Amino acid sequence: MFGKDSYSHDMKNIDPKKEQLYELCQKNGIGIDVMKAFAGGDLLDDKLSPAGKALTVIQCLGYALTRPAVSSVMCGSKSIEELRQVLKFETATDEEKDYAAALASFPKISWTGHCMYCGHCAPCPVKIDVATVTKFLNLAKSSEDIPETVKQHYMSLEHKASECIKCGQCEKRCPFGVAIRQNMEKAVNIFGS
Ligand code: SF4
Ligand code: SF4
Protein backbone atom coordinates (compact mmCIF):
# COMPACT_ATOMS: atom_id res chain seq x y z
CA MET A 1 0.00 0.00 0.00
CA PHE A 2 2.66 2.48 1.00
CA GLY A 3 5.57 1.40 -1.25
CA LYS A 4 7.68 4.33 -2.48
CA ASP A 5 6.72 3.53 -6.09
CA SER A 6 3.08 4.08 -5.24
CA TYR A 7 3.16 7.35 -3.31
CA SER A 8 4.66 9.91 -5.61
CA HIS A 9 1.18 11.37 -6.16
CA ASP A 10 -2.11 11.59 -4.29
CA MET A 11 -3.80 8.21 -4.09
CA LYS A 12 -7.32 6.97 -3.87
CA ASN A 13 -7.73 3.61 -2.18
CA ILE A 14 -5.25 0.79 -1.83
CA ASP A 15 -2.80 0.01 -4.66
CA PRO A 16 -4.91 -2.41 -6.77
CA LYS A 17 -1.99 -4.79 -7.45
CA LYS A 18 -1.26 -5.13 -3.75
CA GLU A 19 -4.92 -5.62 -2.99
CA GLN A 20 -5.06 -8.44 -5.58
CA LEU A 21 -2.04 -10.06 -3.96
CA TYR A 22 -3.62 -9.97 -0.49
CA GLU A 23 -6.85 -11.44 -1.86
CA LEU A 24 -5.09 -14.14 -3.87
CA CYS A 25 -3.17 -15.26 -0.78
CA GLN A 26 -6.28 -15.22 1.40
CA LYS A 27 -8.20 -17.32 -1.14
CA ASN A 28 -5.40 -19.87 -1.32
CA GLY A 29 -4.76 -20.05 2.41
CA ILE A 30 -1.28 -18.53 2.11
CA GLY A 31 -0.10 -16.39 5.02
CA ILE A 32 1.74 -13.13 4.36
CA ASP A 33 4.63 -11.87 6.50
CA VAL A 34 4.66 -8.09 6.29
CA MET A 35 7.92 -6.17 6.19
CA LYS A 36 8.38 -2.39 6.23
CA ALA A 37 5.12 -1.82 8.10
CA PHE A 38 6.41 1.69 8.94
CA ALA A 39 7.67 2.34 5.36
CA GLY A 40 11.21 2.65 6.72
CA GLY A 41 9.94 5.05 9.41
CA ASP A 42 8.31 7.47 6.93
CA LEU A 43 4.83 6.59 8.13
CA LEU A 44 5.73 7.69 11.64
CA ASP A 45 6.70 11.20 10.54
CA ASP A 46 4.21 13.91 9.48
CA LYS A 47 6.66 15.40 6.98
CA LEU A 48 7.80 12.13 5.39
CA SER A 49 4.53 10.21 5.46
CA PRO A 50 3.15 9.56 1.97
CA ALA A 51 -0.28 10.08 3.50
CA GLY A 52 0.60 13.62 4.62
CA LYS A 53 0.10 12.67 8.27
CA ALA A 54 1.88 10.32 10.65
CA LEU A 55 0.51 7.16 12.22
CA THR A 56 1.70 5.68 15.50
CA VAL A 57 3.73 2.46 15.63
CA ILE A 58 0.73 0.67 17.13
CA GLN A 59 -1.67 1.97 14.45
CA CYS A 60 0.69 0.78 11.69
CA LEU A 61 0.87 -2.68 13.25
CA GLY A 62 -2.91 -2.77 13.82
CA TYR A 63 -3.54 -1.90 10.18
CA ALA A 64 -1.04 -4.42 8.80
CA LEU A 65 -2.32 -7.28 10.96
CA THR A 66 -5.92 -6.77 9.88
CA ARG A 67 -5.27 -7.02 6.12
CA PRO A 68 -6.52 -10.21 4.46
CA ALA A 69 -4.05 -13.13 4.71
CA VAL A 70 -1.54 -11.26 6.90
CA SER A 71 -0.25 -13.56 9.62
CA SER A 72 2.72 -11.65 10.99
CA VAL A 73 4.70 -8.42 10.81
CA MET A 74 8.48 -8.39 10.96
CA CYS A 75 9.72 -5.14 12.51
CA GLY A 76 13.25 -3.82 12.28
CA SER A 77 14.51 -1.73 15.20
CA LYS A 78 17.59 0.46 15.37
CA SER A 79 17.56 0.75 19.14
CA ILE A 80 16.18 -0.82 22.29
CA GLU A 81 13.74 2.09 22.54
CA GLU A 82 12.33 1.34 19.07
CA LEU A 83 11.97 -2.30 20.02
CA ARG A 84 10.13 -1.29 23.20
CA GLN A 85 7.69 0.79 21.16
CA VAL A 86 6.91 -2.20 18.93
CA LEU A 87 6.45 -4.54 21.90
CA LYS A 88 3.88 -2.17 23.39
CA PHE A 89 1.50 -3.52 20.74
CA GLU A 90 1.09 -6.66 22.87
CA THR A 91 -0.56 -4.67 25.66
CA ALA A 92 -2.13 -1.87 23.59
CA THR A 93 -5.84 -1.17 23.92
CA ASP A 94 -8.27 -1.48 21.01
CA GLU A 95 -8.43 2.33 20.91
CA GLU A 96 -4.65 2.56 20.55
CA LYS A 97 -4.68 -0.07 17.77
CA ASP A 98 -7.53 1.66 15.94
CA TYR A 99 -6.22 3.10 12.69
CA ALA A 100 -9.55 4.06 11.12
CA ALA A 101 -9.91 7.69 12.23
CA ALA A 102 -6.27 8.39 11.38
CA LEU A 103 -6.59 6.81 7.91
CA ALA A 104 -9.85 8.60 7.21
CA SER A 105 -8.20 11.95 7.95
CA PHE A 106 -5.16 11.47 5.69
CA PRO A 107 -4.81 14.55 3.46
CA LYS A 108 -3.08 12.72 0.58
CA ILE A 109 -4.73 9.29 0.46
CA SER A 110 -8.45 8.75 0.36
CA TRP A 111 -10.13 5.45 1.05
CA THR A 112 -13.61 6.77 0.45
CA GLY A 113 -16.02 4.00 -0.45
CA HIS A 114 -13.47 1.29 0.28
CA CYS A 115 -13.93 -1.08 3.21
CA MET A 116 -10.87 -1.15 5.46
CA TYR A 117 -12.31 -3.95 7.68
CA CYS A 118 -12.03 -1.66 10.70
CA GLY A 119 -15.30 -2.73 12.34
CA HIS A 120 -16.49 0.78 13.20
CA CYS A 121 -19.87 0.06 11.59
CA ALA A 122 -20.74 -2.33 14.47
CA PRO A 123 -23.02 -3.02 16.20
CA CYS A 124 -25.61 -4.11 13.66
CA PRO A 125 -29.09 -4.61 15.17
CA VAL A 126 -29.43 -8.00 13.47
CA LYS A 127 -25.84 -8.91 14.37
CA ILE A 128 -24.36 -9.02 10.87
CA ASP A 129 -20.56 -8.83 11.05
CA VAL A 130 -20.32 -6.26 8.26
CA ALA A 131 -16.51 -6.24 8.08
CA THR A 132 -16.35 -10.02 7.63
CA VAL A 133 -19.23 -10.17 5.13
CA THR A 134 -17.53 -7.40 3.14
CA LYS A 135 -14.21 -9.21 3.21
CA PHE A 136 -15.80 -12.37 1.78
CA LEU A 137 -17.72 -10.27 -0.77
CA ASN A 138 -14.50 -8.63 -1.98
CA LEU A 139 -12.76 -12.00 -2.19
CA ALA A 140 -15.65 -13.42 -4.23
CA LYS A 141 -15.85 -10.35 -6.49
CA SER A 142 -12.20 -10.65 -7.43
CA SER A 143 -12.67 -14.17 -8.87
CA GLU A 144 -14.54 -15.43 -11.91
CA ASP A 145 -15.71 -18.44 -9.89
CA ILE A 146 -16.31 -18.05 -6.18
CA PRO A 147 -13.62 -20.09 -4.40
CA GLU A 148 -15.23 -22.95 -2.46
CA THR A 149 -13.37 -22.00 0.73
CA VAL A 150 -14.72 -18.44 0.59
CA LYS A 151 -18.25 -19.75 0.03
CA GLN A 152 -17.93 -22.20 2.93
CA HIS A 153 -16.62 -19.51 5.25
CA TYR A 154 -19.47 -17.21 4.26
CA MET A 155 -22.08 -19.92 4.74
CA SER A 156 -20.73 -20.68 8.21
CA LEU A 157 -21.41 -17.10 9.38
CA GLU A 158 -24.13 -17.00 11.99
CA HIS A 159 -25.75 -13.94 10.42
CA LYS A 160 -25.81 -13.51 6.64
CA ALA A 161 -26.29 -10.38 4.55
CA SER A 162 -29.85 -11.49 3.72
CA GLU A 163 -30.81 -10.55 7.29
CA CYS A 164 -30.03 -6.87 6.62
CA ILE A 165 -33.06 -4.69 7.36
CA LYS A 166 -31.47 -1.69 5.62
CA CYS A 167 -31.65 0.51 8.71
CA GLY A 168 -28.51 2.39 7.63
CA GLN A 169 -27.09 2.67 11.16
CA CYS A 170 -23.82 1.09 10.03
CA GLU A 171 -23.33 3.65 7.24
CA LYS A 172 -23.61 6.53 9.71
CA ARG A 173 -20.71 5.06 11.68
CA CYS A 174 -18.43 4.10 8.76
CA PRO A 175 -15.47 6.53 8.57
CA PHE A 176 -14.89 5.63 4.90
CA GLY A 177 -18.36 6.23 3.46
CA VAL A 178 -18.85 2.62 2.36
CA ALA A 179 -22.22 1.82 0.73
CA ILE A 180 -22.84 -1.00 3.20
CA ARG A 181 -26.48 -1.62 2.32
CA GLN A 182 -25.52 -2.03 -1.34
CA ASN A 183 -22.72 -4.37 -0.31
CA MET A 184 -25.15 -6.51 1.69
CA GLU A 185 -27.34 -6.78 -1.43
CA LYS A 186 -24.33 -7.75 -3.53
CA ALA A 187 -23.37 -10.41 -0.98
CA VAL A 188 -26.86 -11.89 -1.15
CA ASN A 189 -26.67 -11.95 -4.97
CA ILE A 190 -23.28 -13.63 -4.95
CA PHE A 191 -23.73 -16.10 -2.09
CA GLY A 192 -27.49 -16.61 -2.35
CA SER A 193 -28.07 -15.89 1.32
S1 SF4 B 1 -28.16 -1.53 7.28
FE1 SF4 B 1 -28.10 -3.76 7.45
S2 SF4 B 1 -25.96 -4.23 7.92
FE2 SF4 B 1 -26.26 -2.06 8.37
S3 SF4 B 1 -26.75 -1.99 10.56
FE3 SF4 B 1 -28.71 -2.05 9.43
S4 SF4 B 1 -29.20 -4.22 9.33
FE4 SF4 B 1 -27.04 -4.11 9.89
S1 SF4 C 1 -17.91 -0.89 6.28
FE1 SF4 C 1 -16.83 0.93 7.00
S2 SF4 C 1 -16.86 0.82 9.24
FE2 SF4 C 1 -17.44 -1.21 8.47
S3 SF4 C 1 -15.54 -2.37 8.43
FE3 SF4 C 1 -15.78 -1.44 6.39
S4 SF4 C 1 -14.69 0.50 6.49
FE4 SF4 C 1 -14.97 -0.17 8.61
Tab-separated table of C-alpha atoms and ligand atoms in Angstrom:
chain	number	residue	atom	x	y	z
A	1	MET	CA	0.000	0.000	0.000
A	2	PHE	CA	2.664	2.481	0.996
A	3	GLY	CA	5.574	1.399	-1.251
A	4	LYS	CA	7.681	4.328	-2.480
A	5	ASP	CA	6.725	3.527	-6.085
A	6	SER	CA	3.081	4.084	-5.243
A	7	TYR	CA	3.158	7.348	-3.307
A	8	SER	CA	4.658	9.905	-5.609
A	9	HIS	CA	1.181	11.374	-6.162
A	10	ASP	CA	-2.105	11.590	-4.292
A	11	MET	CA	-3.797	8.209	-4.089
A	12	LYS	CA	-7.322	6.966	-3.871
A	13	ASN	CA	-7.728	3.610	-2.177
A	14	ILE	CA	-5.249	0.791	-1.827
A	15	ASP	CA	-2.802	0.006	-4.657
A	16	PRO	CA	-4.915	-2.411	-6.774
A	17	LYS	CA	-1.994	-4.786	-7.449
A	18	LYS	CA	-1.256	-5.127	-3.755
A	19	GLU	CA	-4.922	-5.625	-2.988
A	20	GLN	CA	-5.059	-8.442	-5.581
A	21	LEU	CA	-2.038	-10.061	-3.955
A	22	TYR	CA	-3.624	-9.966	-0.490
A	23	GLU	CA	-6.854	-11.442	-1.865
A	24	LEU	CA	-5.088	-14.142	-3.867
A	25	CYS	CA	-3.171	-15.255	-0.777
A	26	GLN	CA	-6.284	-15.219	1.404
A	27	LYS	CA	-8.199	-17.323	-1.136
A	28	ASN	CA	-5.400	-19.871	-1.323
A	29	GLY	CA	-4.760	-20.051	2.409
A	30	ILE	CA	-1.278	-18.533	2.110
A	31	GLY	CA	-0.097	-16.390	5.022
A	32	ILE	CA	1.745	-13.132	4.362
A	33	ASP	CA	4.631	-11.866	6.502
A	34	VAL	CA	4.660	-8.086	6.285
A	35	MET	CA	7.918	-6.167	6.189
A	36	LYS	CA	8.378	-2.391	6.234
A	37	ALA	CA	5.122	-1.821	8.103
A	38	PHE	CA	6.406	1.688	8.944
A	39	ALA	CA	7.670	2.345	5.364
A	40	GLY	CA	11.210	2.651	6.715
A	41	GLY	CA	9.943	5.047	9.412
A	42	ASP	CA	8.312	7.468	6.930
A	43	LEU	CA	4.826	6.590	8.126
A	44	LEU	CA	5.731	7.694	11.639
A	45	ASP	CA	6.697	11.204	10.540
A	46	ASP	CA	4.213	13.905	9.475
A	47	LYS	CA	6.662	15.403	6.977
A	48	LEU	CA	7.803	12.131	5.385
A	49	SER	CA	4.527	10.214	5.465
A	50	PRO	CA	3.146	9.565	1.968
A	51	ALA	CA	-0.279	10.080	3.498
A	52	GLY	CA	0.599	13.616	4.616
A	53	LYS	CA	0.105	12.673	8.271
A	54	ALA	CA	1.875	10.316	10.649
A	55	LEU	CA	0.509	7.157	12.218
A	56	THR	CA	1.702	5.683	15.497
A	57	VAL	CA	3.727	2.463	15.630
A	58	ILE	CA	0.728	0.674	17.125
A	59	GLN	CA	-1.671	1.967	14.453
A	60	CYS	CA	0.692	0.784	11.687
A	61	LEU	CA	0.865	-2.680	13.247
A	62	GLY	CA	-2.910	-2.768	13.817
A	63	TYR	CA	-3.541	-1.903	10.177
A	64	ALA	CA	-1.043	-4.424	8.804
A	65	LEU	CA	-2.317	-7.279	10.964
A	66	THR	CA	-5.924	-6.769	9.882
A	67	ARG	CA	-5.272	-7.022	6.120
A	68	PRO	CA	-6.519	-10.211	4.458
A	69	ALA	CA	-4.048	-13.127	4.709
A	70	VAL	CA	-1.539	-11.264	6.900
A	71	SER	CA	-0.250	-13.560	9.618
A	72	SER	CA	2.724	-11.647	10.994
A	73	VAL	CA	4.695	-8.423	10.814
A	74	MET	CA	8.476	-8.388	10.958
A	75	CYS	CA	9.722	-5.144	12.508
A	76	GLY	CA	13.249	-3.817	12.283
A	77	SER	CA	14.512	-1.734	15.200
A	78	LYS	CA	17.593	0.464	15.366
A	79	SER	CA	17.556	0.755	19.139
A	80	ILE	CA	16.181	-0.822	22.289
A	81	GLU	CA	13.744	2.091	22.544
A	82	GLU	CA	12.325	1.342	19.066
A	83	LEU	CA	11.969	-2.304	20.024
A	84	ARG	CA	10.129	-1.292	23.197
A	85	GLN	CA	7.691	0.789	21.165
A	86	VAL	CA	6.912	-2.201	18.935
A	87	LEU	CA	6.454	-4.543	21.904
A	88	LYS	CA	3.875	-2.170	23.388
A	89	PHE	CA	1.501	-3.525	20.744
A	90	GLU	CA	1.093	-6.660	22.870
A	91	THR	CA	-0.557	-4.666	25.658
A	92	ALA	CA	-2.130	-1.870	23.594
A	93	THR	CA	-5.840	-1.167	23.924
A	94	ASP	CA	-8.271	-1.477	21.010
A	95	GLU	CA	-8.428	2.334	20.907
A	96	GLU	CA	-4.652	2.557	20.549
A	97	LYS	CA	-4.681	-0.068	17.766
A	98	ASP	CA	-7.526	1.656	15.944
A	99	TYR	CA	-6.221	3.105	12.694
A	100	ALA	CA	-9.555	4.060	11.123
A	101	ALA	CA	-9.911	7.692	12.225
A	102	ALA	CA	-6.273	8.393	11.378
A	103	LEU	CA	-6.589	6.815	7.908
A	104	ALA	CA	-9.854	8.602	7.211
A	105	SER	CA	-8.195	11.954	7.949
A	106	PHE	CA	-5.158	11.474	5.694
A	107	PRO	CA	-4.811	14.553	3.463
A	108	LYS	CA	-3.084	12.718	0.583
A	109	ILE	CA	-4.726	9.289	0.465
A	110	SER	CA	-8.454	8.754	0.358
A	111	TRP	CA	-10.126	5.447	1.054
A	112	THR	CA	-13.610	6.768	0.450
A	113	GLY	CA	-16.023	3.995	-0.448
A	114	HIS	CA	-13.467	1.291	0.275
A	115	CYS	CA	-13.934	-1.080	3.205
A	116	MET	CA	-10.875	-1.153	5.460
A	117	TYR	CA	-12.309	-3.949	7.675
A	118	CYS	CA	-12.027	-1.664	10.701
A	119	GLY	CA	-15.302	-2.734	12.338
A	120	HIS	CA	-16.493	0.781	13.199
A	121	CYS	CA	-19.874	0.064	11.591
A	122	ALA	CA	-20.741	-2.329	14.471
A	123	PRO	CA	-23.023	-3.017	16.205
A	124	CYS	CA	-25.607	-4.109	13.658
A	125	PRO	CA	-29.093	-4.607	15.169
A	126	VAL	CA	-29.434	-7.998	13.470
A	127	LYS	CA	-25.844	-8.914	14.371
A	128	ILE	CA	-24.356	-9.024	10.869
A	129	ASP	CA	-20.558	-8.834	11.050
A	130	VAL	CA	-20.324	-6.261	8.258
A	131	ALA	CA	-16.510	-6.236	8.077
A	132	THR	CA	-16.349	-10.020	7.630
A	133	VAL	CA	-19.226	-10.166	5.133
A	134	THR	CA	-17.534	-7.399	3.137
A	135	LYS	CA	-14.211	-9.214	3.211
A	136	PHE	CA	-15.803	-12.367	1.777
A	137	LEU	CA	-17.719	-10.266	-0.766
A	138	ASN	CA	-14.500	-8.632	-1.975
A	139	LEU	CA	-12.755	-11.999	-2.194
A	140	ALA	CA	-15.653	-13.420	-4.228
A	141	LYS	CA	-15.853	-10.353	-6.490
A	142	SER	CA	-12.202	-10.646	-7.428
A	143	SER	CA	-12.670	-14.173	-8.865
A	144	GLU	CA	-14.535	-15.434	-11.914
A	145	ASP	CA	-15.712	-18.437	-9.888
A	146	ILE	CA	-16.309	-18.051	-6.183
A	147	PRO	CA	-13.625	-20.093	-4.400
A	148	GLU	CA	-15.226	-22.954	-2.464
A	149	THR	CA	-13.371	-22.001	0.733
A	150	VAL	CA	-14.724	-18.443	0.591
A	151	LYS	CA	-18.247	-19.750	0.028
A	152	GLN	CA	-17.926	-22.198	2.926
A	153	HIS	CA	-16.621	-19.510	5.251
A	154	TYR	CA	-19.470	-17.208	4.264
A	155	MET	CA	-22.085	-19.924	4.736
A	156	SER	CA	-20.728	-20.685	8.211
A	157	LEU	CA	-21.410	-17.099	9.379
A	158	GLU	CA	-24.133	-17.005	11.990
A	159	HIS	CA	-25.752	-13.943	10.421
A	160	LYS	CA	-25.814	-13.505	6.641
A	161	ALA	CA	-26.290	-10.381	4.547
A	162	SER	CA	-29.850	-11.490	3.718
A	163	GLU	CA	-30.808	-10.551	7.293
A	164	CYS	CA	-30.033	-6.869	6.616
A	165	ILE	CA	-33.061	-4.689	7.361
A	166	LYS	CA	-31.467	-1.691	5.616
A	167	CYS	CA	-31.647	0.508	8.709
A	168	GLY	CA	-28.509	2.386	7.626
A	169	GLN	CA	-27.091	2.671	11.157
A	170	CYS	CA	-23.824	1.089	10.029
A	171	GLU	CA	-23.333	3.646	7.245
A	172	LYS	CA	-23.609	6.533	9.709
A	173	ARG	CA	-20.708	5.062	11.680
A	174	CYS	CA	-18.434	4.102	8.758
A	175	PRO	CA	-15.470	6.525	8.566
A	176	PHE	CA	-14.893	5.629	4.897
A	177	GLY	CA	-18.363	6.233	3.459
A	178	VAL	CA	-18.854	2.624	2.357
A	179	ALA	CA	-22.219	1.824	0.732
A	180	ILE	CA	-22.842	-0.998	3.196
A	181	ARG	CA	-26.485	-1.623	2.318
A	182	GLN	CA	-25.520	-2.030	-1.341
A	183	ASN	CA	-22.719	-4.368	-0.314
A	184	MET	CA	-25.154	-6.506	1.686
A	185	GLU	CA	-27.343	-6.782	-1.434
A	186	LYS	CA	-24.328	-7.752	-3.532
A	187	ALA	CA	-23.369	-10.408	-0.984
A	188	VAL	CA	-26.864	-11.889	-1.155
A	189	ASN	CA	-26.674	-11.951	-4.973
A	190	ILE	CA	-23.281	-13.631	-4.953
A	191	PHE	CA	-23.728	-16.098	-2.089
A	192	GLY	CA	-27.493	-16.606	-2.354
A	193	SER	CA	-28.067	-15.889	1.321
B	1	SF4	S1	-28.160	-1.528	7.276
B	1	SF4	FE1	-28.104	-3.761	7.450
B	1	SF4	S2	-25.956	-4.231	7.919
B	1	SF4	FE2	-26.261	-2.063	8.367
B	1	SF4	S3	-26.747	-1.990	10.555
B	1	SF4	FE3	-28.705	-2.050	9.425
B	1	SF4	S4	-29.204	-4.216	9.331
B	1	SF4	FE4	-27.038	-4.115	9.888
B	2	SF4	S1	-17.911	-0.891	6.283
B	2	SF4	FE1	-16.830	0.930	6.999
B	2	SF4	S2	-16.859	0.820	9.241
B	2	SF4	FE2	-17.445	-1.211	8.466
B	2	SF4	S3	-15.538	-2.368	8.428
B	2	SF4	FE3	-15.780	-1.445	6.392
B	2	SF4	S4	-14.688	0.502	6.487
B	2	SF4	FE4	-14.968	-0.175	8.607
